[in-house]
Coordinates of N, CA and C in Angstrom, one line a residue:
X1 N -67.9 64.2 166.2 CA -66.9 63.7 165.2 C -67.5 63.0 164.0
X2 N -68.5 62.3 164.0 CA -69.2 61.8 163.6 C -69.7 62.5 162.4
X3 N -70.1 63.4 162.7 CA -70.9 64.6 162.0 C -70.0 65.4 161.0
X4 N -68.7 65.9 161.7 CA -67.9 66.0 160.6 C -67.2 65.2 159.7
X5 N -67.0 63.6 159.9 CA -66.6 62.5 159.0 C -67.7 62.6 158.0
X6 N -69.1 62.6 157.6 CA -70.2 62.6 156.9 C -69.8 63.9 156.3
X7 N -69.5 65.2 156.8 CA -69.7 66.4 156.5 C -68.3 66.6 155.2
X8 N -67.4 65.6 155.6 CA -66.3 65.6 155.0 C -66.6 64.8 153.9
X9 N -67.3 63.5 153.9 CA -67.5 62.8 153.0 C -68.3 63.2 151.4
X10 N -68.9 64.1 152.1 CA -70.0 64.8 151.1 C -69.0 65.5 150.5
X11 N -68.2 66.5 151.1 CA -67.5 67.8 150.6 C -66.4 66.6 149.3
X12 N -65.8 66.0 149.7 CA -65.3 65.3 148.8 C -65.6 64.5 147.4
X13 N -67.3 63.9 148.1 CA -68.0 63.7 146.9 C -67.9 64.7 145.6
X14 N -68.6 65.8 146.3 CA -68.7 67.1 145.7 C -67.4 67.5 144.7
X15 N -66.7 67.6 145.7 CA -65.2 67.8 144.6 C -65.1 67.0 143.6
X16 N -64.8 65.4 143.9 CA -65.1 64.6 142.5 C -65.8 64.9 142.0
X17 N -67.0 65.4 141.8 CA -68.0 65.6 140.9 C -67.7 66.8 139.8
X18 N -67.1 67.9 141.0 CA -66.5 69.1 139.8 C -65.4 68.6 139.2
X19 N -64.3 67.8 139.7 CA -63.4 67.9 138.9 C -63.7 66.7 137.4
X20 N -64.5 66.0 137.5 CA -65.3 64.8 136.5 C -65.7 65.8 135.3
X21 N -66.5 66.8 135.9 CA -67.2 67.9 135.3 C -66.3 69.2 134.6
X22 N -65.2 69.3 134.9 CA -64.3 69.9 134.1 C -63.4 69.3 133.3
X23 N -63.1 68.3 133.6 CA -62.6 67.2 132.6 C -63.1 66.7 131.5
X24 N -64.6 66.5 131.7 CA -65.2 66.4 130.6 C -65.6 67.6 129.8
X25 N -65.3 68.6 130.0 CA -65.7 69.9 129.9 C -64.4 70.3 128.7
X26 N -63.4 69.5 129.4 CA -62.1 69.9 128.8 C -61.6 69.3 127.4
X27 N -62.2 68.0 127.9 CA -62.1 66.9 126.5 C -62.9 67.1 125.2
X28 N -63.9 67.9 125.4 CA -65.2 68.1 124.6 C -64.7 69.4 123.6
X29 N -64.3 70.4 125.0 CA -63.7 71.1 124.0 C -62.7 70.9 122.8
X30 N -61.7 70.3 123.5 CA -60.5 70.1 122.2 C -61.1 69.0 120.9
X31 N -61.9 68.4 121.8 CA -62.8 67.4 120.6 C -63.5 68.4 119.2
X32 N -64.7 69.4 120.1 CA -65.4 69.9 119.5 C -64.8 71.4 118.0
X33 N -63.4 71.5 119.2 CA -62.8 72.7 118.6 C -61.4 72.4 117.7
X34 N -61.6 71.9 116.6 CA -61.2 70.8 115.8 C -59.5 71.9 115.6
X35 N -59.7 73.3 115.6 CA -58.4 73.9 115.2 C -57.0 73.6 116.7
X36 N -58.2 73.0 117.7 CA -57.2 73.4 118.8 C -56.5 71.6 118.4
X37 N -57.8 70.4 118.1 CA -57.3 69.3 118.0 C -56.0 69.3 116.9
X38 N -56.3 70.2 115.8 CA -55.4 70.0 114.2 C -53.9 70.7 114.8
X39 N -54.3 71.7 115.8 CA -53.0 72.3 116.1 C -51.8 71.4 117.1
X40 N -52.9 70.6 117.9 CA -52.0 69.6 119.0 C -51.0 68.5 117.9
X41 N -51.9 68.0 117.0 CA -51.5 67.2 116.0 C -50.3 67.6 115.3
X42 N -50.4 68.7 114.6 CA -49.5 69.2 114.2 C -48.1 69.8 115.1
X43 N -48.1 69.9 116.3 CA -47.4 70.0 117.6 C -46.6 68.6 117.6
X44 N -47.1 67.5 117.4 CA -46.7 66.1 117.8 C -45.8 65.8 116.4
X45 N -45.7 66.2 115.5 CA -44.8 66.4 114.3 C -44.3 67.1 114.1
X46 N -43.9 68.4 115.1 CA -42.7 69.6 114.7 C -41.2 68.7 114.7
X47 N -40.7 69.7 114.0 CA -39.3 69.2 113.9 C -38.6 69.1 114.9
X48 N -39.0 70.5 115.5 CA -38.2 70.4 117.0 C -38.6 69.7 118.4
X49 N -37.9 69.5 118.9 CA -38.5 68.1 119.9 C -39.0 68.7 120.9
X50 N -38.6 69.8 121.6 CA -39.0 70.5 122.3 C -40.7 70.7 122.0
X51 N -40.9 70.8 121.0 CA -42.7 71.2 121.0 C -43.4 70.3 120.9
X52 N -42.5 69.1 120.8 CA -42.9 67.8 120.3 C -43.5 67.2 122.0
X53 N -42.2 67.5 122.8 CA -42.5 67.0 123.8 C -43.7 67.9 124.8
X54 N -44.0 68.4 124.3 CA -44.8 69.7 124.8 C -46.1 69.2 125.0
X55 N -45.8 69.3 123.2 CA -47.2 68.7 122.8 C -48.0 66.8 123.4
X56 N -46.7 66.1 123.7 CA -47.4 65.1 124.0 C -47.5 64.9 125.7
X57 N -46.9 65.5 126.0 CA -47.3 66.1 128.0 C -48.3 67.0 127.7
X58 N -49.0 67.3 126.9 CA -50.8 68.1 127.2 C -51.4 66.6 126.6
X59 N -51.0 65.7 125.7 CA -51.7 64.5 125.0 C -52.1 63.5 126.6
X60 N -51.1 63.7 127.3 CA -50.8 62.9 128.2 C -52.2 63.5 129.1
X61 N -52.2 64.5 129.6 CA -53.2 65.2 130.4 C -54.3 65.5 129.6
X62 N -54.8 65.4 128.6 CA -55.9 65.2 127.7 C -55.9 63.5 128.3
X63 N -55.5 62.2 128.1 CA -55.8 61.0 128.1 C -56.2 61.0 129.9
X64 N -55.5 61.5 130.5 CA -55.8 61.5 131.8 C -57.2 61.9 132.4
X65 N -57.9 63.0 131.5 CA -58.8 64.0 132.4 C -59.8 63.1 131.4
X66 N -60.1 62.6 130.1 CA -60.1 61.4 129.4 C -61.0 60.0 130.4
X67 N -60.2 60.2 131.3 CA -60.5 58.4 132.1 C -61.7 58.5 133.4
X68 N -62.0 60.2 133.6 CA -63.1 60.2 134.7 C -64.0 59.9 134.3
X69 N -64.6 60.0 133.1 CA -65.9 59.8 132.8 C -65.8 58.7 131.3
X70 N -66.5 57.1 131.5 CA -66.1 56.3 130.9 C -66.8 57.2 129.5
X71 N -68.1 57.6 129.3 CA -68.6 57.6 127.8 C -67.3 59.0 127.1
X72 N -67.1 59.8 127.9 CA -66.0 60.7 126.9 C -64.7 60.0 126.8
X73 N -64.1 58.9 127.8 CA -63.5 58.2 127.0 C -63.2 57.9 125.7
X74 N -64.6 57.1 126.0 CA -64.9 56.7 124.1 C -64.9 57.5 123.2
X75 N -65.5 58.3 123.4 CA -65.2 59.7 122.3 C -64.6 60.5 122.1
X76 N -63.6 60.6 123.0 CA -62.0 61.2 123.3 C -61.4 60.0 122.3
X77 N -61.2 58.9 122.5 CA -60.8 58.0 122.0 C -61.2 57.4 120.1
X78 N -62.7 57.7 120.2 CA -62.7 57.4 118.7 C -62.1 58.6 117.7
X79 N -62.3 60.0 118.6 CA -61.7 61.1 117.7 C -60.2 60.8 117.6
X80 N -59.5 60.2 118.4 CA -58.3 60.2 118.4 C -57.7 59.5 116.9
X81 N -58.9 57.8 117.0 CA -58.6 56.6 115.7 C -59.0 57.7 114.4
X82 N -59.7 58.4 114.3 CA -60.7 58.8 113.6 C -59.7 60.1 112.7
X83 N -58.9 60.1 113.7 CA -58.1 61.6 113.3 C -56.5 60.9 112.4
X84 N -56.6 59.7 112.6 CA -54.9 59.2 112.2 C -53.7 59.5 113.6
X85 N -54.4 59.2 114.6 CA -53.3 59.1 115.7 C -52.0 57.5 115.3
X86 N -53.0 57.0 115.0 CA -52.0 55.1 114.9 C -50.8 56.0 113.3
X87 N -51.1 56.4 112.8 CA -50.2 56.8 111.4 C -49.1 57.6 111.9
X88 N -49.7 58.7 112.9 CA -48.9 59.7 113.1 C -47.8 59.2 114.4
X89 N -48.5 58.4 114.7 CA -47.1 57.8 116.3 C -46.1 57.1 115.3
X90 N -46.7 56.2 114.5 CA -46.0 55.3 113.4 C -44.9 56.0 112.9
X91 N -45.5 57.5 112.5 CA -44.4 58.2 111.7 C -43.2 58.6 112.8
X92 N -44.1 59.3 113.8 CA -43.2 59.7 114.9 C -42.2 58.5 115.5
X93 N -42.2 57.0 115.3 CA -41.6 55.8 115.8 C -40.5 56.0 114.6
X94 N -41.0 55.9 113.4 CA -40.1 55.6 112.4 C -38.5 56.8 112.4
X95 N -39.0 58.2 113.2 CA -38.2 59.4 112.5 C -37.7 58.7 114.5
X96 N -38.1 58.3 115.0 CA -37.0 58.0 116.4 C -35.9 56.9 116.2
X97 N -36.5 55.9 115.3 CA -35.4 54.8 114.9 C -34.3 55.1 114.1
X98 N -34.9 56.2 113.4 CA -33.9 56.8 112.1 C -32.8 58.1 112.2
X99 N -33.2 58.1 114.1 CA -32.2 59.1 114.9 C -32.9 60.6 114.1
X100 N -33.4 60.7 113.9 CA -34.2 62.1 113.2 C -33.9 63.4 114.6
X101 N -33.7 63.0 115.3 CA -33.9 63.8 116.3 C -32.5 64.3 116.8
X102 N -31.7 63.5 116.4 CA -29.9 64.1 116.7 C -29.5 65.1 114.9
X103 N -30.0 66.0 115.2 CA -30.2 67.1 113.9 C -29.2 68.1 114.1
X104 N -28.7 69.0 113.9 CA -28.2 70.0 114.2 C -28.8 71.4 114.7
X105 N -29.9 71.2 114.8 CA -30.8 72.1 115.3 C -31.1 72.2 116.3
X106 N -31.3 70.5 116.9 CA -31.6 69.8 118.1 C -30.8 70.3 119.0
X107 N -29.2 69.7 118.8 CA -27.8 69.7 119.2 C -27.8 70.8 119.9
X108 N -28.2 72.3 119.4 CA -28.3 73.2 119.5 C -28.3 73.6 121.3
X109 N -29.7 73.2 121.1 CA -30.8 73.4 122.4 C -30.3 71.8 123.6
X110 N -30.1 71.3 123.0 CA -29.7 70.1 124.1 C -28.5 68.9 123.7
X111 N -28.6 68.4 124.6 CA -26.9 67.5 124.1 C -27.9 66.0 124.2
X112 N -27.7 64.8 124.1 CA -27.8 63.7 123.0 C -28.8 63.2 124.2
X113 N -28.2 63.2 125.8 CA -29.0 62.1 126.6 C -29.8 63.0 127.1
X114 N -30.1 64.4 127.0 CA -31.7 65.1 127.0 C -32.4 64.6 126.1
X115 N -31.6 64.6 124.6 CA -32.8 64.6 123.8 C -33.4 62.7 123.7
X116 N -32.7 61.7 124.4 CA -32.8 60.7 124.5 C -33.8 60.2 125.2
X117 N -33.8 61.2 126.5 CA -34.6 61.5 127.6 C -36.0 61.7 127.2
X118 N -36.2 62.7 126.4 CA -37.2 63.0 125.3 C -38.4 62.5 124.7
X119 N -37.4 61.5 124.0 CA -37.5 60.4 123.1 C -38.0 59.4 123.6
X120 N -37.8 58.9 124.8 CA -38.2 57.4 126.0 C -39.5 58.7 127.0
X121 N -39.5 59.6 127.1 CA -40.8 60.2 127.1 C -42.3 59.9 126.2
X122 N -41.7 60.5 125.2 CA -42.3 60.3 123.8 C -42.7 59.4 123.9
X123 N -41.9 58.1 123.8 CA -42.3 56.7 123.7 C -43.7 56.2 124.9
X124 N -43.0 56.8 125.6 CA -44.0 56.3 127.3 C -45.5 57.0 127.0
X125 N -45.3 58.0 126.6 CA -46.4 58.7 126.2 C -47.7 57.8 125.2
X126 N -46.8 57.6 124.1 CA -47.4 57.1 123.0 C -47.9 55.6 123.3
X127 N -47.3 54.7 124.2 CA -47.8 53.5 125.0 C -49.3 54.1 125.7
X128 N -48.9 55.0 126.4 CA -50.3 55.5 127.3 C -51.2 55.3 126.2
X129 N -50.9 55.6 125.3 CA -52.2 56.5 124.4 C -52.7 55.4 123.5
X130 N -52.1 54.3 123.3 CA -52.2 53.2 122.8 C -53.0 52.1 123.8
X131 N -52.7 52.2 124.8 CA -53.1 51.4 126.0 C -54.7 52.3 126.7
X132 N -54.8 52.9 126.4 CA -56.1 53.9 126.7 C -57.0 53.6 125.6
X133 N -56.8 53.5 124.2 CA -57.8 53.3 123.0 C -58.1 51.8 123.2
X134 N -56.7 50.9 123.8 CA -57.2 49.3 123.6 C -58.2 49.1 124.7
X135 N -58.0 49.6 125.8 CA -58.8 49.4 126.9 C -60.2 49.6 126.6
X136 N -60.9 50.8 125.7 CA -61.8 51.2 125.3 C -62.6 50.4 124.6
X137 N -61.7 50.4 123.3 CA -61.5 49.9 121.8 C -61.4 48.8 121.7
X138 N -61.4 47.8 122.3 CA -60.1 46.5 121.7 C -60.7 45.9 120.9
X139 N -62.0 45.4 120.0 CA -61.8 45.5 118.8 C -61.9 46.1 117.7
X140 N -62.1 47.8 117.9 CA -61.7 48.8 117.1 C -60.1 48.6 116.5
X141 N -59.4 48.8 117.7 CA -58.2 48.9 117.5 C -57.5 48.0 116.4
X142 N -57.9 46.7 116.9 CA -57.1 46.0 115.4 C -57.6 46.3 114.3
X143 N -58.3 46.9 113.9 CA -58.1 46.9 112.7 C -57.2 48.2 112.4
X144 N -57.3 49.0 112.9 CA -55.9 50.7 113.0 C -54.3 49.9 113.3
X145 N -54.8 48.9 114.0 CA -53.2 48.6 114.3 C -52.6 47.2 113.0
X146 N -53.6 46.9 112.7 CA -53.5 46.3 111.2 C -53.0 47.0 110.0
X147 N -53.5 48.1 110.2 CA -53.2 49.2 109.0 C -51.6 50.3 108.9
X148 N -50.9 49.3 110.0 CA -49.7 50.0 110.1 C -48.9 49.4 110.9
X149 N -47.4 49.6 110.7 CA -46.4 48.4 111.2 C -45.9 49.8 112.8
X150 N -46.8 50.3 113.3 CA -46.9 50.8 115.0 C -46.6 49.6 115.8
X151 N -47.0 48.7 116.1 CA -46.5 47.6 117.0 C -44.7 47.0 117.0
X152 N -44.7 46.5 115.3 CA -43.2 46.4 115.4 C -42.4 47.4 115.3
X153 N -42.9 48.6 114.9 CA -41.9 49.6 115.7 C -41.5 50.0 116.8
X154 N -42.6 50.0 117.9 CA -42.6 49.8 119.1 C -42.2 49.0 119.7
X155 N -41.6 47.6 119.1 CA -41.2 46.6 119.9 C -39.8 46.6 119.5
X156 N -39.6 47.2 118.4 CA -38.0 47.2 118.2 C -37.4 48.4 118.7
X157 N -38.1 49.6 119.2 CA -37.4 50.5 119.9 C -37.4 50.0 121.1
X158 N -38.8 49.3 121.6 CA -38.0 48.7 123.1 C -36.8 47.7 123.2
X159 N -36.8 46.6 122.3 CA -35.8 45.9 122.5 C -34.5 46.3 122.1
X160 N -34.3 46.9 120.6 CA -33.1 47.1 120.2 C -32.4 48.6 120.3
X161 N -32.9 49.1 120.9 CA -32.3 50.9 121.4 C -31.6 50.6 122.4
X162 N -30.2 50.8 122.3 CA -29.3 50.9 123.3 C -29.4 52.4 124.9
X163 N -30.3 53.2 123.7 CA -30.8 54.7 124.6 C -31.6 54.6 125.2
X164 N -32.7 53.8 125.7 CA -33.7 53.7 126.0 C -33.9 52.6 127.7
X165 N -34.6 53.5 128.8 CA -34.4 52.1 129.7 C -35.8 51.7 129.4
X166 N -36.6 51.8 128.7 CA -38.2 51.1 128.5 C -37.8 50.0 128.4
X167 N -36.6 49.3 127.5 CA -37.0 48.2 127.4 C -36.5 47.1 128.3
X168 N -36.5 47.3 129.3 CA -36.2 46.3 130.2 C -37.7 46.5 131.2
X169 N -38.5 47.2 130.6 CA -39.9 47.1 130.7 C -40.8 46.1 130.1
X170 N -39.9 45.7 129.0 CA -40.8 44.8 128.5 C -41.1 43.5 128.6

């Protein structure tokens, strides 16, 4: 018994090690392959929400595969400051406060507490991704989060959004 607890232990080592190894594998690429990064970016500011949210559930699994290995962290993470992520969530906060997303287009494809649903996705997401760079970063960060009113956006969609259950998160 003995023999196979050891024999098991290894085999699982082993697995962490591949899956560390494709993660980093994975991060490098979208790092390295700047059209696939420009395209996700551009994904996270379609009009339609649907691609919007698409796009930040792969953001989400990029931050995730992100955290096995601490130094691509960092470099997952500076490409991120480096790229105008703090500007573009900003913008993305501003066009949620300003209902941008109850469009007629939207309406279309979904009715108000999908796209709401969405929206407090979105948000949850964009916390991850904020809370992944400070963990890294934390005195990078302030100065990105100096350079734009992202925080009081963030704090006014949690508190004053009647749509949203985050803010009893906070």
């Amino acid at each position: 018994i003995l023999r196979h607890l050891i024999f098991g232990c290894a085999a699982i080592k082993a697995i962490n090690f591949i899956i560390q190894l494709n993660s980093n594998d994975i991060i490098q690429f979208f790092v390295y392959e700047e059209r696939y990064m420009n395209l996700l970016f551009e994904q996270l500011q379609d009009e339609d929400i649907l691609v919007q949210k698409d796009a930040f559930s792969l953001f989400s699994e990029l931050i995730n595969c992100s955290k096995d290995v601490y130094q691509t962290r960092i470099f997952f993470n500076e490409t991120l400051c480096e790229s105008g992520i703090f500007s573009l969530l900003s913008n993305i906060f501003e066009d949620i406060l300003n209902n941008k997303y109850i469009n007629p287009t939207n309406l279309k494809n979904l009715n108000k507490n999908e796209i709401y649903s969405i929206q407090e996705k979105i948000i949850n997401i964009s916390i991850e991704i904020i809370m992944s760079i400070l963990t890294v970063m934390p005195y990078e960060i302030k100065m990105y989060l100096k350079s734009n009113n992202i925080l009081n956006q963030l704090t006014n969609l949690m508190i004053n959004s009647e749509n949203f259950g985050i803010k009893y998160e906070i």
